[in-house]
Structures are given as structure tokens and as C-alpha cells.
Short mmCIF file of C-alpha atoms and ligand atoms in Angstrom, two decimals:
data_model
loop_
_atom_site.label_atom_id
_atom_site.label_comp_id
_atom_site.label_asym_id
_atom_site.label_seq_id
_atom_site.Cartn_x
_atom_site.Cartn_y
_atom_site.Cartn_z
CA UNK A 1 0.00 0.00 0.00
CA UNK A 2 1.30 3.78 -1.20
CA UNK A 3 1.16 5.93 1.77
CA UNK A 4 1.11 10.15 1.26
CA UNK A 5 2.88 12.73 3.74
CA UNK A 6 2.07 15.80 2.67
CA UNK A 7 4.26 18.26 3.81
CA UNK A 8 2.90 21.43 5.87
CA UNK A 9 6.31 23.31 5.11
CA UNK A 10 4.07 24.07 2.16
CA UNK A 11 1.21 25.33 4.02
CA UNK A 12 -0.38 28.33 4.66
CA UNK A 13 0.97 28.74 8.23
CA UNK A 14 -1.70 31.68 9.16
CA UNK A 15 -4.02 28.89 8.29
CA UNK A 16 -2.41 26.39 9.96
CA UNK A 17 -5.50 24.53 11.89
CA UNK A 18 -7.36 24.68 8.96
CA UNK A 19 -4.58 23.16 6.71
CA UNK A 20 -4.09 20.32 9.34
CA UNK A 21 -7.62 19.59 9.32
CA UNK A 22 -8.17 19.70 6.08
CA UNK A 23 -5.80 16.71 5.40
CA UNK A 24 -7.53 14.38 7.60
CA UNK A 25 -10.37 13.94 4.21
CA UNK A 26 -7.82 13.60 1.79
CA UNK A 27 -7.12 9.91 2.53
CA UNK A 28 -3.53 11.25 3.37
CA UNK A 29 -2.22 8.54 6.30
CA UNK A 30 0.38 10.95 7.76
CA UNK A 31 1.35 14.53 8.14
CA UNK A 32 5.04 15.36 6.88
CA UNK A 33 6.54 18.41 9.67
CA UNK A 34 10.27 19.47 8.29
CA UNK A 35 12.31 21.08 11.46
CA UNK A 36 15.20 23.01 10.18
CA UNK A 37 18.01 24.78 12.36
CA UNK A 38 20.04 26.90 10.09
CA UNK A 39 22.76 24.55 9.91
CA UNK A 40 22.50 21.60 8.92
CA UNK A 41 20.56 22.61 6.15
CA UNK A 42 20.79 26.99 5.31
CA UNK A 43 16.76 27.55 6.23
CA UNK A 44 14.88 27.87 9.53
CA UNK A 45 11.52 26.43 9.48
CA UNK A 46 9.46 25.21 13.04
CA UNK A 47 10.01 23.15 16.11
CA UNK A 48 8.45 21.94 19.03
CA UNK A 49 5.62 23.97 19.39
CA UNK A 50 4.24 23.54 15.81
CA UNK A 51 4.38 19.79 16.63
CA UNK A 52 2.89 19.85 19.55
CA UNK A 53 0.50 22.00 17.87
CA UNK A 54 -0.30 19.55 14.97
CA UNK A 55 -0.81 16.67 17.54
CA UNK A 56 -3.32 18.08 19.24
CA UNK A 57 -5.62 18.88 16.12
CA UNK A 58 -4.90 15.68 14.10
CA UNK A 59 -4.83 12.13 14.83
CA UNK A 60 -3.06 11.28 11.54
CA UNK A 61 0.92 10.02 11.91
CA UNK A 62 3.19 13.09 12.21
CA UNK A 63 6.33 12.01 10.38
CA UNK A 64 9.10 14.69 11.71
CA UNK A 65 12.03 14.94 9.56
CA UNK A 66 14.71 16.82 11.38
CA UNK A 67 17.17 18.60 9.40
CA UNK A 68 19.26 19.50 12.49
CA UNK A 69 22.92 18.81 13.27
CA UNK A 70 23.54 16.49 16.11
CA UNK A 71 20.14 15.47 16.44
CA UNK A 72 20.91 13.27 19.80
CA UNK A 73 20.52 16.89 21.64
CA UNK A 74 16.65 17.54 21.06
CA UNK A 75 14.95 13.59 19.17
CA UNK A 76 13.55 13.01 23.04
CA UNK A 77 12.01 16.72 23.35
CA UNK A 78 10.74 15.72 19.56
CA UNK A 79 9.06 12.46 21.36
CA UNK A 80 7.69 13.94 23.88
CA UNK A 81 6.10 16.90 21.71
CA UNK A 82 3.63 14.14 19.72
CA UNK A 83 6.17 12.98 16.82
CA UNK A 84 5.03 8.95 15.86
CA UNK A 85 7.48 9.12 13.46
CA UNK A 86 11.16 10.68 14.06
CA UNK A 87 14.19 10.73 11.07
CA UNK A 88 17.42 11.77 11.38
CA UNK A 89 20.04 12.42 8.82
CA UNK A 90 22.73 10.25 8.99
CA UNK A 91 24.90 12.58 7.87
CA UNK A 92 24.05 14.99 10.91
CA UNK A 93 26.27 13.02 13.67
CA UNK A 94 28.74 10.53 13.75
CA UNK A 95 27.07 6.33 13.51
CA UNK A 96 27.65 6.20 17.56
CA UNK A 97 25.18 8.80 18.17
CA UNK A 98 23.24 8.49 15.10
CA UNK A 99 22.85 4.68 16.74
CA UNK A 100 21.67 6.24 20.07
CA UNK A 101 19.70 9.09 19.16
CA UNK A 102 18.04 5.70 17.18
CA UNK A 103 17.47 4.06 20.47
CA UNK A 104 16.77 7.28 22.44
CA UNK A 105 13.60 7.54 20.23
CA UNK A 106 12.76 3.32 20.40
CA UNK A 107 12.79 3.75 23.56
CA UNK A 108 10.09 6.62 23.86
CA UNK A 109 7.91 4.45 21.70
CA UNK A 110 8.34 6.26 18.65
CA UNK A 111 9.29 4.97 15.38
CA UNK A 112 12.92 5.58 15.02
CA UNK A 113 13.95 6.41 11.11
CA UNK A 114 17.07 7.55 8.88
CA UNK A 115 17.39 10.17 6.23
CA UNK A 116 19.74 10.34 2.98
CA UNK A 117 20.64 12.89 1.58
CA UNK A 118 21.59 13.41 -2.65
CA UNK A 119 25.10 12.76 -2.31
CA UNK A 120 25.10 10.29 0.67
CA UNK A 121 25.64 6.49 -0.97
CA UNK A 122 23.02 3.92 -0.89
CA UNK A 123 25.40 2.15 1.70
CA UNK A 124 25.31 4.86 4.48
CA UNK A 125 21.92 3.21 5.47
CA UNK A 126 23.94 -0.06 6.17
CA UNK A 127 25.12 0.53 9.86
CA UNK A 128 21.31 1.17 10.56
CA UNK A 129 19.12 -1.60 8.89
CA UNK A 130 18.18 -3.45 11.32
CA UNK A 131 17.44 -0.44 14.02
CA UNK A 132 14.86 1.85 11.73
CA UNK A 133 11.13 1.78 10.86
CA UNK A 134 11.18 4.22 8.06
CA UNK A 135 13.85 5.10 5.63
CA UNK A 136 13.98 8.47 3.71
CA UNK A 137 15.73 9.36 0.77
CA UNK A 138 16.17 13.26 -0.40
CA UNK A 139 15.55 13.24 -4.17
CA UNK A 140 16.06 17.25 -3.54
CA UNK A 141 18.93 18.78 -1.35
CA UNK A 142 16.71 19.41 1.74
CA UNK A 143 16.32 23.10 3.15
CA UNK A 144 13.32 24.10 0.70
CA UNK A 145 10.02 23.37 -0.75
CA UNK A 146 9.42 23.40 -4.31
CA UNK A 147 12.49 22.34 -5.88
CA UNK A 148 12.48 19.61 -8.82
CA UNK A 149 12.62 16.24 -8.79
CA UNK A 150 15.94 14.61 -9.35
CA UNK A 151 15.22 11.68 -10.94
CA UNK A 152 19.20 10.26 -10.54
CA UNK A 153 18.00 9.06 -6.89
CA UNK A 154 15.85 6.36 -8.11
CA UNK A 155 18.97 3.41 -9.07
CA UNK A 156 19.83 4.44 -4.94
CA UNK A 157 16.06 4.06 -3.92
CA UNK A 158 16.01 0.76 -5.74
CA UNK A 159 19.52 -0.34 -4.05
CA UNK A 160 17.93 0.43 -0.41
CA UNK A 161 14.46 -1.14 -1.31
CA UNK A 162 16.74 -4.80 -2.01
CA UNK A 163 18.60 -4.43 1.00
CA UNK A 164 15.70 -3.57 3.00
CA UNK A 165 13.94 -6.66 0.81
CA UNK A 166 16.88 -8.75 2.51
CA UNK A 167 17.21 -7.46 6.09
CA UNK A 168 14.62 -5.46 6.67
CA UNK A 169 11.00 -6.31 4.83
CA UNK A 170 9.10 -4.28 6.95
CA UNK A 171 10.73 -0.99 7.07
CA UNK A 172 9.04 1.78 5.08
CA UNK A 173 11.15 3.62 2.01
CA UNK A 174 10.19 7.18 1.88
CA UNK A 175 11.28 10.01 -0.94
CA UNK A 176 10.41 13.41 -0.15
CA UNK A 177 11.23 16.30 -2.90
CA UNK A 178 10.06 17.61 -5.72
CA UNK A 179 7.34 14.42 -5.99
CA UNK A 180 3.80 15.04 -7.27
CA UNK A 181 1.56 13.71 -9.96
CA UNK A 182 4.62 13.11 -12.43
CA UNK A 183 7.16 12.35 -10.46
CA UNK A 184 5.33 9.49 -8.00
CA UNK A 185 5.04 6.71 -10.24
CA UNK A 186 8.73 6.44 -10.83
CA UNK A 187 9.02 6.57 -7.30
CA UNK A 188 6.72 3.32 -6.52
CA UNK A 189 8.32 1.57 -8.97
CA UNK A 190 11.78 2.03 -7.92
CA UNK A 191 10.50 0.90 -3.98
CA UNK A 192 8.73 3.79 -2.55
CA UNK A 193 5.98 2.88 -0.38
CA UNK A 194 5.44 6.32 1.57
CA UNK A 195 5.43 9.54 -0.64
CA UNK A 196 6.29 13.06 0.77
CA UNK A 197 4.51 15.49 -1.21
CA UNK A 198 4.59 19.75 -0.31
CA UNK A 199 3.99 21.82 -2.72
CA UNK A 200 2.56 19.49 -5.09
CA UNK A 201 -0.28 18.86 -2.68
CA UNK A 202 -0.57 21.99 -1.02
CA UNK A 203 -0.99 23.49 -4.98
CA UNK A 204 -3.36 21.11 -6.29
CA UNK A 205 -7.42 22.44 -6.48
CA UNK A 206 -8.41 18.80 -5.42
CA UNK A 207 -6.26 17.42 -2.97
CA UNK A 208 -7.97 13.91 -2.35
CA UNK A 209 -7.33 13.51 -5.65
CA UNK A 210 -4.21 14.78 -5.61
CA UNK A 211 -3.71 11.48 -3.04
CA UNK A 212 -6.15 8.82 -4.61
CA UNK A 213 -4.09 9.43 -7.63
CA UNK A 214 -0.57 8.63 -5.96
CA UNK A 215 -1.94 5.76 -3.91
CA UNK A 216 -3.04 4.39 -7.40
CA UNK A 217 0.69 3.85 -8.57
CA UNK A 218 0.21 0.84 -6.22
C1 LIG B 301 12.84 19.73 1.93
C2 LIG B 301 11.84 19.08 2.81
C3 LIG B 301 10.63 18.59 2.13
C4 LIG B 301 9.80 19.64 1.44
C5 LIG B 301 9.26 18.99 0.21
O1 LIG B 301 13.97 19.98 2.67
O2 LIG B 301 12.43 17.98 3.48
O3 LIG B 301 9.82 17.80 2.98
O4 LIG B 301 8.73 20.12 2.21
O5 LIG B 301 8.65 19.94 -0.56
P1 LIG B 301 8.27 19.69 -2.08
O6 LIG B 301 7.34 18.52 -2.13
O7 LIG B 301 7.65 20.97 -2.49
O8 LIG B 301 9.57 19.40 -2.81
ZN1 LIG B 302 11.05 16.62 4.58
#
């Protein structure tokens, strides 16, 4: 089954309630937050409150990405706050804390996950497999909504979808960037089961069928 984040960096954040709700009739299963800190990635975006925020006027999964350097420091505060989902980049720490910050958020019940970005191999996932519920892969460099699709990720989201095939079958394989109507399909059929999706969503007139047409790449 194809599963749709949108992302609600894309959203009208004067509107935010509204937006949130909104998404609950799309058929969308979770919500896609993006936390940015300026370094890691050059963009601010929202933290804790806006997840906190989003918890308590949506009962769909909130899948935080956190595009913050040494995420160890804050992924418990990101628990606590509502997250069901939390991803880290492995590129944001060294694997010893990457590995903890991994267990930190296991152990807080939440569904620990990994992020790749462009230039990061297929292989950087290795060290992780068998620790993660979710595995993302950037198809844009992160920091901003709205950028295009690179379509030269999809030979590294096939490579993780066969090594998740042999050590991991039930881990999810995310993409988020630059994926909409277009885009999706090459996504599923490289291994994608979960598809981020800002401003493609947040742009389209009908947006549950913006998502019935995604999950239909099935
Ligand atoms: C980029 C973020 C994405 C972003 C996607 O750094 O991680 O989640 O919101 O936006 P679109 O779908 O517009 O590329
Ligand atoms: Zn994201």
C-alpha cells in the first residue's frame, strides 16, 4: 500500500488549523513536519511547538524529519512533543550517536527512522538496517520546498528497497522532494511505499485527488 505525507512546510501557516484539518479527508495517512536549524541545512523552518500544535488537532501520523545537526541533543524533546514518526540524517552526527539518538527515540515508543541525503551512498543506510522503521531518501537537497525532482535518486532508492527486501521487509522507504503527480510513479516503482509530497499537494485544487491518484501507482 502507497502511503502520502504531505508536507505542511508548504502550508499556509496563518491557516495552519485549517490546513491540518483539512488533510484528515484527503485519505492522506500521515502529516510530513520538516524542522530546520540553520545549519544543517541553510533555512529555519518550526520546532516543538508547531508539533505539539499539529498533535493536538490531528490524529493522523506526524512524520518529523529533522534537518538539524547532532540530532541526539533535542529527538527526546521531539518524542515527547507528539512525533510517531522521528528521522534523522545520517549525515548529521557521527554512527555512535546516530545509533543512540536511534534508540533514544525506540525507547520513547516512537518509530525511530534515517534520512539520505543526494550525495550520501546507498550504503550509508547499512550501519542502521536493522534499528529503523522508516527510511527516507532526499531526491532534492533538503532546506526548501518546491524544488524539482531529481530523478538520478531512483537506481539508490532501488539499491535500499533490495537491501531492506533482505534485512529489513518491513521498514518503510520514503522520498520526499520535488514528488507530485509526475514524479510518483517512478518513485513506486523504484521501492517507494510512503510519498512526501509539499507543494505538489498543497498546490493542487483537489487534494484527495491529488492522493487517490498517488496511492493508485500501487
Ligand atoms: C525539503 C523538505 C521537504 C519539502 C518537500 O527539505 O524535506 O519535505 O517540504 O517539498 P516539495 O514537495 O515541495 O519538494
Ligand atoms: Zn522533509
Amino acid at each position: 500500500m502507497i502511503k502520502v505525507s504531505p508536507s505542511i512546510l508548504s502550508a499556509d501557516f496563518g491557516n495552519m488549523q485549517r490546513d491540518l484539518q483539512m488533510l484528515k479527508d484527503t485519505g492522506a495517512e500521515y502529516i510530513h513536519v520538516d524542522i530546520m536549524d540553520g545549519l544543517f541545512v541553510p533555512n529555519l523552518s518550526m520546532g516543538f511547538p508547531m508539533v505539539s500544535a499539529a498533535r493536538k488537532c490531528s490524529d493522523l501520523v506526524l512524520d518529523v524529519h529533522l534537518m538539524i545537526d547532532r540530532p541526539i541533543r533535542y529527538v527526546e524533546r521531539f518524542c515527547d512533543a507528539g512525533a510517531d514518526i522521528l528521522t534523522v540524517h545520517v549525515e548529521a552526527d557521527t554512527e555512535e550517536n546516530t545509533k543512540r539518538a536511534l534508540e533514544m527515540i525506540r525507547a520513547k515508543g516512537v518509530k525511530p527512522a534515517i534520512c539520505v541525503k543526494p550525495k550520501t551512498p546507498a550504503e550509508a543506510v547499512l550501519p542502521f538496517i536493522g534499528m529503523v522503521d522508516l527510511i527516507l531518501v532526499m531526491t532534492v537537497e533538503p532546506g526548501f520546498g518546491g524544488q524539482s525532482f531529481m530523478g538520478d535518486m531512483m537506481p539508490k532508492l532501488k539499491k535500499i528497497r533490495e537491501y531492506l527486501d533482505q534485512s529489513n521487509p518491513n521498514c518503510e522507504l520514503e522520498v520526499d522532494g520535488g514528488v507530485g503527480i509526475e514524479t510518483a510513479k517512478t518513485c513506486v516503482e523504484n521501492g517507494a511505499n510512503v510519498l512526501v509530497a509539499g507543494s505538489a499537494y498543497f498546490k493542487a485544487e483537489d487534494k484527495a485527488a491529488f492522493v487517490r491518484t498517488l496511492k493508485s501507482y500501487a
